[in-house]
JSON list of C-alpha atoms in Angstrom, two decimals:
[
{"chain": "A", "resi": 117, "resn": "MET", "atom": "CA", "xyz": [-35.79, -10.49, -24.08]},
{"chain": "A", "resi": 118, "resn": "ARG", "atom": "CA", "xyz": [-35.62, -6.74, -23.77]},
{"chain": "A", "resi": 119, "resn": "ILE", "atom": "CA", "xyz": [-33.65, -4.61, -21.33]},
{"chain": "A", "resi": 120, "resn": "SER", "atom": "CA", "xyz": [-34.74, -1.07, -20.68]},
{"chain": "A", "resi": 121, "resn": "VAL", "atom": "CA", "xyz": [-32.49, 1.43, -18.96]},
{"chain": "A", "resi": 122, "resn": "ASP", "atom": "CA", "xyz": [-33.97, 4.74, -17.88]},
{"chain": "A", "resi": 123, "resn": "TYR", "atom": "CA", "xyz": [-31.53, 7.50, -17.00]},
{"chain": "A", "resi": 124, "resn": "SER", "atom": "CA", "xyz": [-32.53, 11.09, -16.56]},
{"chain": "A", "resi": 125, "resn": "GLY", "atom": "CA", "xyz": [-29.31, 12.13, -18.19]},
{"chain": "A", "resi": 126, "resn": "ILE", "atom": "CA", "xyz": [-25.85, 11.02, -19.16]},
{"chain": "A", "resi": 127, "resn": "THR", "atom": "CA", "xyz": [-24.51, 12.47, -15.88]},
{"chain": "A", "resi": 128, "resn": "ASP", "atom": "CA", "xyz": [-26.32, 9.73, -13.92]},
{"chain": "A", "resi": 129, "resn": "LEU", "atom": "CA", "xyz": [-24.55, 7.09, -15.96]},
{"chain": "A", "resi": 130, "resn": "ARG", "atom": "CA", "xyz": [-21.23, 8.90, -15.57]},
{"chain": "A", "resi": 131, "resn": "ASP", "atom": "CA", "xyz": [-21.70, 9.11, -11.79]},
{"chain": "A", "resi": 132, "resn": "ASP", "atom": "CA", "xyz": [-22.58, 5.42, -11.54]},
{"chain": "A", "resi": 133, "resn": "LEU", "atom": "CA", "xyz": [-19.54, 4.40, -13.55]},
{"chain": "A", "resi": 134, "resn": "ALA", "atom": "CA", "xyz": [-17.29, 6.74, -11.55]},
{"chain": "A", "resi": 135, "resn": "ALA", "atom": "CA", "xyz": [-18.45, 5.12, -8.28]},
{"chain": "A", "resi": 136, "resn": "LEU", "atom": "CA", "xyz": [-17.94, 1.58, -9.59]},
{"chain": "A", "resi": 137, "resn": "PRO", "atom": "CA", "xyz": [-14.18, 1.18, -8.81]},
{"chain": "A", "resi": 138, "resn": "ARG", "atom": "CA", "xyz": [-14.64, 2.18, -5.16]},
{"chain": "A", "resi": 139, "resn": "ARG", "atom": "CA", "xyz": [-17.70, -0.01, -4.76]},
{"chain": "A", "resi": 140, "resn": "ALA", "atom": "CA", "xyz": [-15.99, -2.93, -6.51]},
{"chain": "A", "resi": 141, "resn": "SER", "atom": "CA", "xyz": [-12.92, -2.64, -4.29]},
{"chain": "A", "resi": 142, "resn": "ASN", "atom": "CA", "xyz": [-15.04, -2.69, -1.13]},
{"chain": "A", "resi": 143, "resn": "ASP", "atom": "CA", "xyz": [-17.10, -5.66, -2.36]},
{"chain": "A", "resi": 144, "resn": "VAL", "atom": "CA", "xyz": [-14.03, -7.65, -3.37]},
{"chain": "A", "resi": 145, "resn": "ARG", "atom": "CA", "xyz": [-12.35, -6.90, -0.04]},
{"chain": "A", "resi": 146, "resn": "ARG", "atom": "CA", "xyz": [-15.45, -8.21, 1.72]},
{"chain": "A", "resi": 147, "resn": "ALA", "atom": "CA", "xyz": [-15.45, -11.35, -0.47]},
{"chain": "A", "resi": 148, "resn": "VAL", "atom": "CA", "xyz": [-11.74, -12.02, 0.20]},
{"chain": "A", "resi": 149, "resn": "ARG", "atom": "CA", "xyz": [-12.28, -11.56, 3.93]},
{"chain": "A", "resi": 150, "resn": "HIS", "atom": "CA", "xyz": [-15.27, -13.92, 3.96]},
{"chain": "A", "resi": 151, "resn": "ALA", "atom": "CA", "xyz": [-13.43, -16.61, 1.97]},
{"chain": "A", "resi": 152, "resn": "SER", "atom": "CA", "xyz": [-10.35, -16.43, 4.20]},
{"chain": "A", "resi": 153, "resn": "ILE", "atom": "CA", "xyz": [-12.43, -16.69, 7.37]},
{"chain": "A", "resi": 154, "resn": "VAL", "atom": "CA", "xyz": [-14.30, -19.74, 6.02]},
{"chain": "A", "resi": 155, "resn": "GLY", "atom": "CA", "xyz": [-11.04, -21.34, 4.81]},
{"chain": "A", "resi": 156, "resn": "ASN", "atom": "CA", "xyz": [-9.43, -20.71, 8.18]},
{"chain": "A", "resi": 157, "resn": "ARG", "atom": "CA", "xyz": [-12.37, -22.28, 10.02]},
{"chain": "A", "resi": 158, "resn": "ILE", "atom": "CA", "xyz": [-12.27, -25.39, 7.81]},
{"chain": "A", "resi": 159, "resn": "ALA", "atom": "CA", "xyz": [-8.48, -25.73, 8.25]},
{"chain": "A", "resi": 160, "resn": "LYS", "atom": "CA", "xyz": [-8.87, -25.43, 12.03]},
{"chain": "A", "resi": 161, "resn": "ASP", "atom": "CA", "xyz": [-11.63, -28.02, 12.09]},
{"chain": "A", "resi": 162, "resn": "GLU", "atom": "CA", "xyz": [-9.56, -30.43, 9.97]},
{"chain": "A", "resi": 163, "resn": "ALA", "atom": "CA", "xyz": [-6.50, -29.91, 12.15]},
{"chain": "A", "resi": 164, "resn": "ARG", "atom": "CA", "xyz": [-8.52, -30.48, 15.32]},
{"chain": "A", "resi": 165, "resn": "ALA", "atom": "CA", "xyz": [-10.06, -33.68, 13.91]},
{"chain": "A", "resi": 166, "resn": "LYS", "atom": "CA", "xyz": [-6.82, -35.16, 12.51]},
{"chain": "A", "resi": 167, "resn": "SER", "atom": "CA", "xyz": [-4.17, -34.17, 15.02]},
{"chain": "A", "resi": 168, "resn": "GLY", "atom": "CA", "xyz": [-2.79, -36.80, 17.32]},
{"chain": "A", "resi": 169, "resn": "PRO", "atom": "CA", "xyz": [-1.49, -36.35, 20.83]},
{"chain": "A", "resi": 170, "resn": "HIS", "atom": "CA", "xyz": [1.62, -34.48, 19.65]},
{"chain": "A", "resi": 171, "resn": "GLY", "atom": "CA", "xyz": [-0.38, -31.88, 17.78]},
{"chain": "A", "resi": 172, "resn": "ARG", "atom": "CA", "xyz": [-3.53, -31.59, 19.84]},
{"chain": "A", "resi": 173, "resn": "ASN", "atom": "CA", "xyz": [-3.11, -27.81, 20.19]},
{"chain": "A", "resi": 174, "resn": "TYR", "atom": "CA", "xyz": [-1.94, -27.24, 16.61]},
{"chain": "A", "resi": 175, "resn": "PHE", "atom": "CA", "xyz": [-5.35, -25.94, 15.50]},
{"chain": "A", "resi": 176, "resn": "LYS", "atom": "CA", "xyz": [-4.86, -22.94, 17.81]},
{"chain": "A", "resi": 177, "resn": "ARG", "atom": "CA", "xyz": [-1.90, -21.84, 15.67]},
{"chain": "A", "resi": 178, "resn": "ILE", "atom": "CA", "xyz": [-4.02, -21.48, 12.53]},
{"chain": "A", "resi": 179, "resn": "LYS", "atom": "CA", "xyz": [-4.82, -17.80, 12.19]},
{"chain": "A", "resi": 180, "resn": "VAL", "atom": "CA", "xyz": [-6.28, -15.55, 9.51]},
{"chain": "A", "resi": 181, "resn": "ASP", "atom": "CA", "xyz": [-4.85, -12.18, 8.52]},
{"chain": "A", "resi": 182, "resn": "ALA", "atom": "CA", "xyz": [-7.01, -9.21, 7.59]},
{"chain": "A", "resi": 183, "resn": "PRO", "atom": "CA", "xyz": [-7.25, -8.59, 3.84]},
{"chain": "A", "resi": 184, "resn": "ARG", "atom": "CA", "xyz": [-4.52, -6.36, 2.48]},
{"chain": "A", "resi": 185, "resn": "GLY", "atom": "CA", "xyz": [-4.81, -4.16, -0.57]},
{"chain": "A", "resi": 186, "resn": "SER", "atom": "CA", "xyz": [-1.99, -3.67, -3.02]},
{"chain": "A", "resi": 187, "resn": "VAL", "atom": "CA", "xyz": [-0.89, -0.73, -5.09]},
{"chain": "A", "resi": 188, "resn": "MET", "atom": "CA", "xyz": [-2.11, -2.62, -8.17]},
{"chain": "A", "resi": 189, "resn": "GLY", "atom": "CA", "xyz": [-5.65, -2.68, -6.80]},
{"chain": "A", "resi": 190, "resn": "TRP", "atom": "CA", "xyz": [-6.15, -6.31, -5.80]},
{"chain": "A", "resi": 191, "resn": "TRP", "atom": "CA", "xyz": [-6.91, -7.76, -2.38]},
{"chain": "A", "resi": 192, "resn": "SER", "atom": "CA", "xyz": [-5.33, -10.75, -0.68]},
{"chain": "A", "resi": 193, "resn": "ALA", "atom": "CA", "xyz": [-5.61, -12.51, 2.65]},
{"chain": "A", "resi": 194, "resn": "GLU", "atom": "CA", "xyz": [-3.70, -15.39, 4.17]},
{"chain": "A", "resi": 195, "resn": "TYR", "atom": "CA", "xyz": [-4.52, -18.04, 6.71]},
{"chain": "A", "resi": 196, "resn": "GLY", "atom": "CA", "xyz": [-2.49, -20.90, 8.10]},
{"chain": "A", "resi": 197, "resn": "PRO", "atom": "CA", "xyz": [-0.26, -21.90, 10.98]},
{"chain": "A", "resi": 198, "resn": "THR", "atom": "CA", "xyz": [1.75, -19.22, 12.75]},
{"chain": "A", "resi": 199, "resn": "GLY", "atom": "CA", "xyz": [4.93, -19.61, 14.74]},
{"chain": "A", "resi": 200, "resn": "VAL", "atom": "CA", "xyz": [7.18, -22.65, 15.00]},
{"chain": "A", "resi": 201, "resn": "PRO", "atom": "CA", "xyz": [5.76, -25.22, 17.37]},
{"chain": "A", "resi": 202, "resn": "LYS", "atom": "CA", "xyz": [8.05, -27.40, 19.46]},
{"chain": "A", "resi": 203, "resn": "SER", "atom": "CA", "xyz": [6.74, -30.52, 17.73]},
{"chain": "A", "resi": 204, "resn": "GLU", "atom": "CA", "xyz": [7.35, -29.17, 14.21]},
{"chain": "A", "resi": 205, "resn": "PHE", "atom": "CA", "xyz": [3.69, -29.98, 13.54]},
{"chain": "A", "resi": 206, "resn": "VAL", "atom": "CA", "xyz": [4.11, -33.74, 14.18]},
{"chain": "A", "resi": 207, "resn": "GLY", "atom": "CA", "xyz": [0.73, -35.43, 14.14]},
{"chain": "A", "resi": 208, "resn": "ALA", "atom": "CA", "xyz": [-1.00, -32.25, 13.04]},
{"chain": "A", "resi": 209, "resn": "GLY", "atom": "CA", "xyz": [-2.37, -32.72, 9.56]},
{"chain": "A", "resi": 210, "resn": "PHE", "atom": "CA", "xyz": [0.96, -33.52, 7.92]},
{"chain": "A", "resi": 211, "resn": "ARG", "atom": "CA", "xyz": [0.83, -36.63, 5.76]},
{"chain": "A", "resi": 212, "resn": "HIS", "atom": "CA", "xyz": [4.22, -37.80, 4.47]},
{"chain": "A", "resi": 213, "resn": "GLY", "atom": "CA", "xyz": [5.73, -34.36, 5.03]},
{"chain": "A", "resi": 214, "resn": "THR", "atom": "CA", "xyz": [2.89, -32.43, 3.43]},
{"chain": "A", "resi": 215, "resn": "ASN", "atom": "CA", "xyz": [0.18, -30.53, 5.28]},
{"chain": "A", "resi": 216, "resn": "THR", "atom": "CA", "xyz": [-3.20, -31.52, 3.86]},
{"chain": "A", "resi": 217, "resn": "ASP", "atom": "CA", "xyz": [-5.38, -29.35, 6.12]},
{"chain": "A", "resi": 218, "resn": "LEU", "atom": "CA", "xyz": [-4.88, -26.21, 4.04]},
{"chain": "A", "resi": 219, "resn": "ASP", "atom": "CA", "xyz": [-5.49, -28.03, 0.72]},
{"chain": "A", "resi": 220, "resn": "ILE", "atom": "CA", "xyz": [-8.87, -29.24, 1.94]},
{"chain": "A", "resi": 221, "resn": "SER", "atom": "CA", "xyz": [-9.89, -25.77, 3.06]},
{"chain": "A", "resi": 222, "resn": "ALA", "atom": "CA", "xyz": [-8.60, -24.00, -0.07]},
{"chain": "A", "resi": 223, "resn": "ALA", "atom": "CA", "xyz": [-11.16, -25.64, -2.34]},
{"chain": "A", "resi": 224, "resn": "ARG", "atom": "CA", "xyz": [-14.07, -24.45, -0.23]},
{"chain": "A", "resi": 225, "resn": "ALA", "atom": "CA", "xyz": [-12.55, -20.99, 0.24]},
{"chain": "A", "resi": 226, "resn": "GLY", "atom": "CA", "xyz": [-12.20, -20.69, -3.53]},
{"chain": "A", "resi": 227, "resn": "GLU", "atom": "CA", "xyz": [-15.85, -21.58, -4.03]},
{"chain": "A", "resi": 228, "resn": "ILE", "atom": "CA", "xyz": [-16.93, -18.98, -1.46]},
{"chain": "A", "resi": 229, "resn": "LEU", "atom": "CA", "xyz": [-14.74, -16.31, -3.07]},
{"chain": "A", "resi": 230, "resn": "ALA", "atom": "CA", "xyz": [-16.09, -17.01, -6.57]},
{"chain": "A", "resi": 231, "resn": "ARG", "atom": "CA", "xyz": [-19.70, -16.98, -5.36]},
{"chain": "A", "resi": 232, "resn": "ASP", "atom": "CA", "xyz": [-19.30, -13.73, -3.44]},
{"chain": "A", "resi": 233, "resn": "VAL", "atom": "CA", "xyz": [-17.56, -11.96, -6.34]},
{"chain": "A", "resi": 234, "resn": "ARG", "atom": "CA", "xyz": [-20.24, -13.11, -8.81]},
{"chain": "A", "resi": 235, "resn": "LYS", "atom": "CA", "xyz": [-22.95, -11.87, -6.48]},
{"chain": "A", "resi": 236, "resn": "ALA", "atom": "CA", "xyz": [-21.16, -8.53, -6.07]},
{"chain": "A", "resi": 237, "resn": "MET", "atom": "CA", "xyz": [-20.74, -8.12, -9.83]},
{"chain": "A", "resi": 238, "resn": "ASP", "atom": "CA", "xyz": [-24.46, -8.69, -10.32]},
{"chain": "A", "resi": 239, "resn": "SER", "atom": "CA", "xyz": [-25.19, -5.92, -7.85]},
{"chain": "A", "resi": 240, "resn": "TRP", "atom": "CA", "xyz": [-22.84, -3.51, -9.66]},
{"chain": "A", "resi": 241, "resn": "PHE", "atom": "CA", "xyz": [-24.75, -3.76, -12.91]},
{"chain": "A", "resi": 242, "resn": "TRP", "atom": "CA", "xyz": [-28.23, -4.96, -12.06]},
{"chain": "A", "resi": 243, "resn": "GLY", "atom": "CA", "xyz": [-28.80, -3.34, -8.69]},
{"chain": "A", "resi": 244, "resn": "ALA", "atom": "CA", "xyz": [-29.51, -6.61, -6.88]},
{"chain": "A", "resi": 245, "resn": "ASP", "atom": "CA", "xyz": [-28.01, -6.70, -3.40]}
]
């Protein structure tokens, strides 16, 4: 296998490398946003399917926040129930005091995040979009 890189000058390489942090940050933000939206949707669907009469509207409380950047350069987003419902979430995905809706969605959200970041990294170095 042989890889050939053709640059007209070292300045092209320098410019590409200088643009990489900004591009990477935007791509990772997009990946975090996508994963949190998918995780939120799965958690809502699980809550809707599992909730009993006491928690039939619980799924409406599951919201997703926009990704937030930190000073250190990483992105994060959160999703989950908001507010304190009157029923304290009775019959709404809690099994023996533990909410299982978010655990189910976290696995899929993690897969989506990993896939999107790998795809973005390929585009940074190989030009595939």
